[in-house]
Structure formats: C-alpha cells, structure tokens
Tab-separated table of C-alpha atoms in Angstrom:
chain	number	residue	atom	x	y	z
A	1	MET	CA	0.014	-0.023	-0.010
A	2	ASP	CA	1.693	3.274	-1.010
A	3	VAL	CA	1.616	6.440	1.187
A	4	HIS	CA	-1.066	8.154	-0.389
A	5	SER	CA	-3.315	5.213	0.111
A	6	LYS	CA	-2.659	4.776	3.493
A	7	ARG	CA	-3.104	8.276	4.315
A	8	GLN	CA	-6.658	8.157	2.780
A	9	GLU	CA	-7.352	4.880	5.010
A	10	ILE	CA	-6.445	6.931	8.002
A	11	VAL	CA	-8.682	10.196	7.010
A	12	LEU	CA	-11.490	7.648	6.131
A	13	LYS	CA	-11.244	5.901	9.186
A	14	GLN	CA	-11.019	9.230	11.218
A	15	THR	CA	-14.118	10.315	9.209
A	16	LYS	CA	-16.171	7.303	10.146
A	17	HIS	CA	-15.425	7.593	13.648
A	18	GLU	CA	-16.434	11.497	14.014
A	19	ILE	CA	-19.452	10.731	12.196
A	20	ASP	CA	-20.414	7.953	14.553
A	21	ILE	CA	-19.793	10.362	17.511
A	22	LEU	CA	-22.047	12.969	15.893
A	23	SER	CA	-24.845	10.535	14.825
A	24	ASN	CA	-24.860	9.567	18.614
A	25	LEU	CA	-25.369	13.187	19.962
A	26	SER	CA	-29.256	13.027	19.807
A	27	PHE	CA	-29.175	9.451	21.169
A	28	ASP	CA	-27.218	10.988	24.205
A	29	ILE	CA	-29.810	13.715	24.874
A	30	LEU	CA	-32.303	10.952	24.721
A	31	GLU	CA	-30.573	8.688	26.916
A	32	TYR	CA	-30.183	11.335	29.472
A	33	SER	CA	-33.778	12.128	29.708
A	34	LYS	CA	-34.993	8.863	30.149
A	35	LYS	CA	-35.467	7.480	33.715
A	36	ASN	CA	-34.111	3.926	32.933
A	37	THR	CA	-31.543	2.912	30.652
A	38	VAL	CA	-32.294	-0.293	28.744
A	39	LEU	CA	-29.064	-1.993	27.710
A	40	ASP	CA	-28.212	-4.564	24.890
A	41	LEU	CA	-26.050	-6.700	26.836
A	42	LYS	CA	-23.647	-9.443	25.145
A	43	LEU	CA	-20.907	-11.514	26.829
A	44	ILE	CA	-17.583	-10.248	25.353
A	45	ASP	CA	-13.813	-11.102	26.153
A	46	VAL	CA	-12.173	-8.197	27.888
A	47	LYS	CA	-9.340	-8.408	25.853
A	48	THR	CA	-11.356	-7.948	22.802
A	49	PHE	CA	-13.094	-5.132	24.350
A	50	TYR	CA	-9.832	-3.405	25.354
A	51	LEU	CA	-8.471	-3.678	22.123
A	52	SER	CA	-11.741	-2.100	20.675
A	53	ILE	CA	-11.216	0.732	23.009
A	54	VAL	CA	-7.487	1.253	22.282
A	55	ASP	CA	-8.294	1.592	18.571
A	56	ASP	CA	-11.068	4.069	19.232
A	57	LEU	CA	-8.703	6.367	21.476
A	58	SER	CA	-5.766	6.026	19.293
A	59	ILE	CA	-8.173	7.496	16.421
A	60	LEU	CA	-9.347	10.211	18.756
A	61	PHE	CA	-5.792	11.250	19.957
A	62	GLN	CA	-4.023	10.568	16.447
A	63	ASN	CA	-4.042	14.467	15.464
A	64	SER	CA	-3.537	15.931	18.864
A	65	LYS	CA	-0.485	16.777	20.874
A	66	ILE	CA	-1.669	14.170	23.750
A	67	GLN	CA	0.287	11.105	24.219
A	68	PHE	CA	-2.078	8.186	24.475
A	69	ARG	CA	-0.841	5.076	26.358
A	70	HIS	CA	-2.913	2.074	27.455
A	71	THR	CA	-2.227	-1.138	29.574
A	72	ASN	CA	-4.157	-4.227	30.069
A	73	THR	CA	-3.394	-6.937	32.963
A	74	SER	CA	-6.515	-8.676	32.735
A	75	THR	CA	-6.522	-12.075	31.030
A	76	ASN	CA	-9.215	-14.823	30.206
A	77	ILE	CA	-11.945	-12.833	31.482
A	78	LEU	CA	-15.653	-12.145	30.153
A	79	ILE	CA	-17.794	-9.136	30.961
A	80	GLN	CA	-21.477	-8.688	30.078
A	81	ILE	CA	-21.824	-5.323	28.626
A	82	ASP	CA	-23.733	-3.108	26.059
A	83	THR	CA	-20.557	-2.736	24.047
A	84	LEU	CA	-21.711	0.199	22.035
A	85	ARG	CA	-22.727	2.128	24.953
A	86	MET	CA	-19.410	1.535	26.904
A	87	ARG	CA	-17.307	2.451	23.834
A	88	ARG	CA	-19.045	5.859	23.796
A	89	LEU	CA	-18.480	6.138	27.407
A	90	CYS	CA	-14.943	5.617	27.086
A	91	ILE	CA	-14.752	8.222	23.888
A	92	LYS	CA	-16.668	10.600	26.130
A	93	ILE	CA	-14.176	10.484	29.278
A	94	ALA	CA	-11.292	10.773	26.625
A	95	LYS	CA	-12.791	13.493	24.595
A	96	ASN	CA	-12.996	15.545	27.904
A	97	SER	CA	-9.264	15.723	28.193
A	98	LEU	CA	-8.908	16.347	24.363
A	99	ASP	CA	-11.193	19.434	25.141
A	100	LEU	CA	-8.737	20.652	27.477
A	101	GLY	CA	-6.102	21.168	24.655
A	102	SER	CA	-2.514	22.153	25.642
A	103	ASN	CA	-3.511	21.691	29.311
A	104	VAL	CA	-3.218	18.025	28.724
A	105	SER	CA	0.115	16.127	27.367
A	106	GLU	CA	-0.813	12.528	28.429
A	107	PHE	CA	-3.726	10.370	28.497
A	108	MET	CA	-3.797	6.742	30.118
A	109	PHE	CA	-6.470	4.133	29.834
A	110	SER	CA	-5.630	0.685	31.614
A	111	ILE	CA	-7.947	-2.246	32.859
A	112	HIS	CA	-7.106	-4.707	35.630
A	113	SER	CA	-9.088	-6.859	37.599
A	114	GLU	CA	-9.134	-8.061	41.261
A	115	ASN	CA	-11.655	-10.520	42.759
A	116	SER	CA	-14.684	-10.193	40.762
A	117	THR	CA	-14.234	-6.613	39.678
A	118	LEU	CA	-13.021	-5.023	36.411
A	119	TYR	CA	-11.350	-1.727	36.786
A	120	MET	CA	-11.440	0.550	33.672
A	121	ILE	CA	-8.975	3.494	34.646
A	122	PHE	CA	-8.667	6.921	32.621
A	123	GLU	CA	-6.208	9.427	33.594
A	124	ASP	CA	-4.924	12.687	32.215
A	125	ASP	CA	-2.343	15.164	33.351
A	126	GLY	CA	-4.366	18.218	33.226
A	127	PRO	CA	-5.964	20.630	35.583
A	128	GLY	CA	-8.156	18.270	37.289
A	129	MET	CA	-11.629	18.940	38.396
A	130	SER	CA	-13.054	20.785	41.372
A	131	GLU	CA	-14.771	19.257	44.154
A	132	GLU	CA	-18.148	20.936	43.252
A	133	MET	CA	-17.631	19.642	39.530
A	134	LYS	CA	-17.059	15.943	40.845
A	135	ARG	CA	-20.019	16.250	43.167
A	136	ARG	CA	-22.112	17.571	40.124
A	137	VAL	CA	-20.918	14.605	38.020
A	138	LEU	CA	-21.863	12.271	40.713
A	139	ASP	CA	-25.328	13.601	41.442
A	140	SER	CA	-25.826	13.865	37.821
A	141	LYS	CA	-26.384	17.558	38.045
A	142	ILE	CA	-23.516	18.761	35.837
A	143	GLU	CA	-23.413	22.129	33.825
A	144	SER	CA	-20.527	23.111	31.234
A	145	LYS	CA	-18.623	26.130	30.842
A	146	LYS	CA	-17.255	24.608	27.675
A	147	PRO	CA	-17.846	27.019	24.829
A	148	PHE	CA	-19.415	23.629	23.078
A	149	GLY	CA	-21.702	21.168	24.852
A	150	ALA	CA	-24.346	20.861	27.329
A	151	GLY	CA	-22.251	19.519	29.726
A	152	LEU	CA	-24.223	15.889	29.273
A	153	GLY	CA	-21.405	13.781	28.698
A	154	LEU	CA	-20.060	12.863	32.249
A	155	SER	CA	-23.455	12.483	33.318
A	156	ILE	CA	-24.527	10.293	30.696
A	157	VAL	CA	-21.163	8.259	31.426
A	158	ARG	CA	-22.310	7.548	35.397
A	159	LYS	CA	-25.828	6.650	34.229
A	160	ILE	CA	-23.980	4.100	31.814
A	161	VAL	CA	-21.824	2.808	34.451
A	162	LEU	CA	-24.740	2.556	37.130
A	163	ALA	CA	-26.980	0.821	34.311
A	164	HIS	CA	-24.439	-1.851	34.213
A	165	GLY	CA	-24.303	-2.556	38.131
A	166	GLY	CA	-21.128	-0.603	38.229
A	167	GLU	CA	-19.800	2.663	39.934
A	168	LEU	CA	-17.687	5.537	38.888
A	169	LEU	CA	-15.073	7.235	40.949
A	170	LEU	CA	-13.311	10.403	40.514
A	171	THR	CA	-10.146	11.145	41.958
A	172	ASP	CA	-7.401	13.651	41.670
A	173	LYS	CA	-4.093	12.329	40.715
A	174	PRO	CA	-1.194	13.336	43.455
A	175	SER	CA	1.013	14.772	40.405
A	176	GLY	CA	-2.051	16.371	38.648
A	177	GLY	CA	-4.855	15.535	36.514
A	178	ILE	CA	-8.021	13.462	37.170
A	179	ARG	CA	-8.374	9.811	37.404
A	180	PHE	CA	-11.924	8.192	36.271
A	181	THR	CA	-12.137	4.536	37.786
A	182	ILE	CA	-15.085	2.713	36.336
A	183	LEU	CA	-15.768	-0.741	38.737
A	184	LEU	CA	-17.688	-3.228	36.692
A	185	PRO	CA	-18.624	-6.696	37.885
A	186	PHE	CA	-17.213	-9.574	35.549
A	187	ILE	CA	-19.069	-12.740	34.742
A	188	GLU	CA	-16.489	-15.411	34.821
A	189	GLN	CA	-12.851	-16.300	33.815
A	190	LYS	CA	-12.108	-18.572	31.099
C-alpha cells in the first residue's frame, strides 16, 4: 500500500469515527432524559473489548499533541456489557481530556481485575476537576462552561456505568490531573 492510499485510509477511518460520535449526539440527549437505561448486553472477552477501545482512542488522539498510553493486565475474563454504550462512554471521558487542549499532554487508559471486579481507569495530567464539579457529576447535575456542549457527557457516563451495575469514581492524581475509575462486575474467567 502506497503512502497516499494509507493516508486516505486513515482519513476515512477518522471521518467514520467522527460521524459515529456526531450521530450519537441525539441518542445521548434521549439517553439522559430517560429514567431507565435499557442495555443491549452481550458477553465479550475483556481483551477484545480493550483492543476496540484502544483503537477508538488511538484515532481520537491521533492528530492531537496528547500522548496516548494504554495497558491491560486482565486476561481470560468475560464481561457482560452493552459494547456500543461502553465504547461511547470511553470516548466521552477521553474527549473531555482532549477538549482541554494544551492543558493535557498525556492520557492513560488501563484495565485490570481484582476478585470479581473489572477496573477501567482513565487518567490525564490536566488541571483536574473541582470538588464541586465532581459532586455535580456524581449527582448527575452537571453544567458545562465549555464553549461547545451542554455538559451532559459525564452525567451520561455515570448513568451508563450505573445501568451496568457498576460505579464511577473521580479522584485527583497526586501529580496533577484527574482519574476516572469505572468498576464493573465481571461474569467469569475463561
């Protein structure tokens, strides 16, 4: 494959990715307004899920100055999730860091498991989040001061996590930045 064809393939992949994000905007608004979230649960191998998220986030950060790193220490685990919603959730968290622009130089995604819990951790080295903003996210009463967006993203993230029987934790990193930790119960080890 020549350089021109490879470049076209990358541009098409990025375009498709952005179209997917935009096409889900109205779905997000509807999702936020519903009292109950109905999930399309599928049993999936964590490694397969992890690789799909790495692919999505690699595309998202490809043309930014943010260095994207990732690790997976969970092996042979099956999880029952709504893969489309969980992938969108991961993109929403990463997009928050991307929206901070030059305030973030690194974004880290990792997965590990302990006992019967899967930990999905997203970290950046940005300015962090005020205690009031964290409280609003966890209370699902978030308002955004961003020039674009209604501030629904993180509220929807939490709603999706809760619908999966999980929990969302927000903590400051000692070195600066924010850590989103999603705890999900997993079904079984293979």
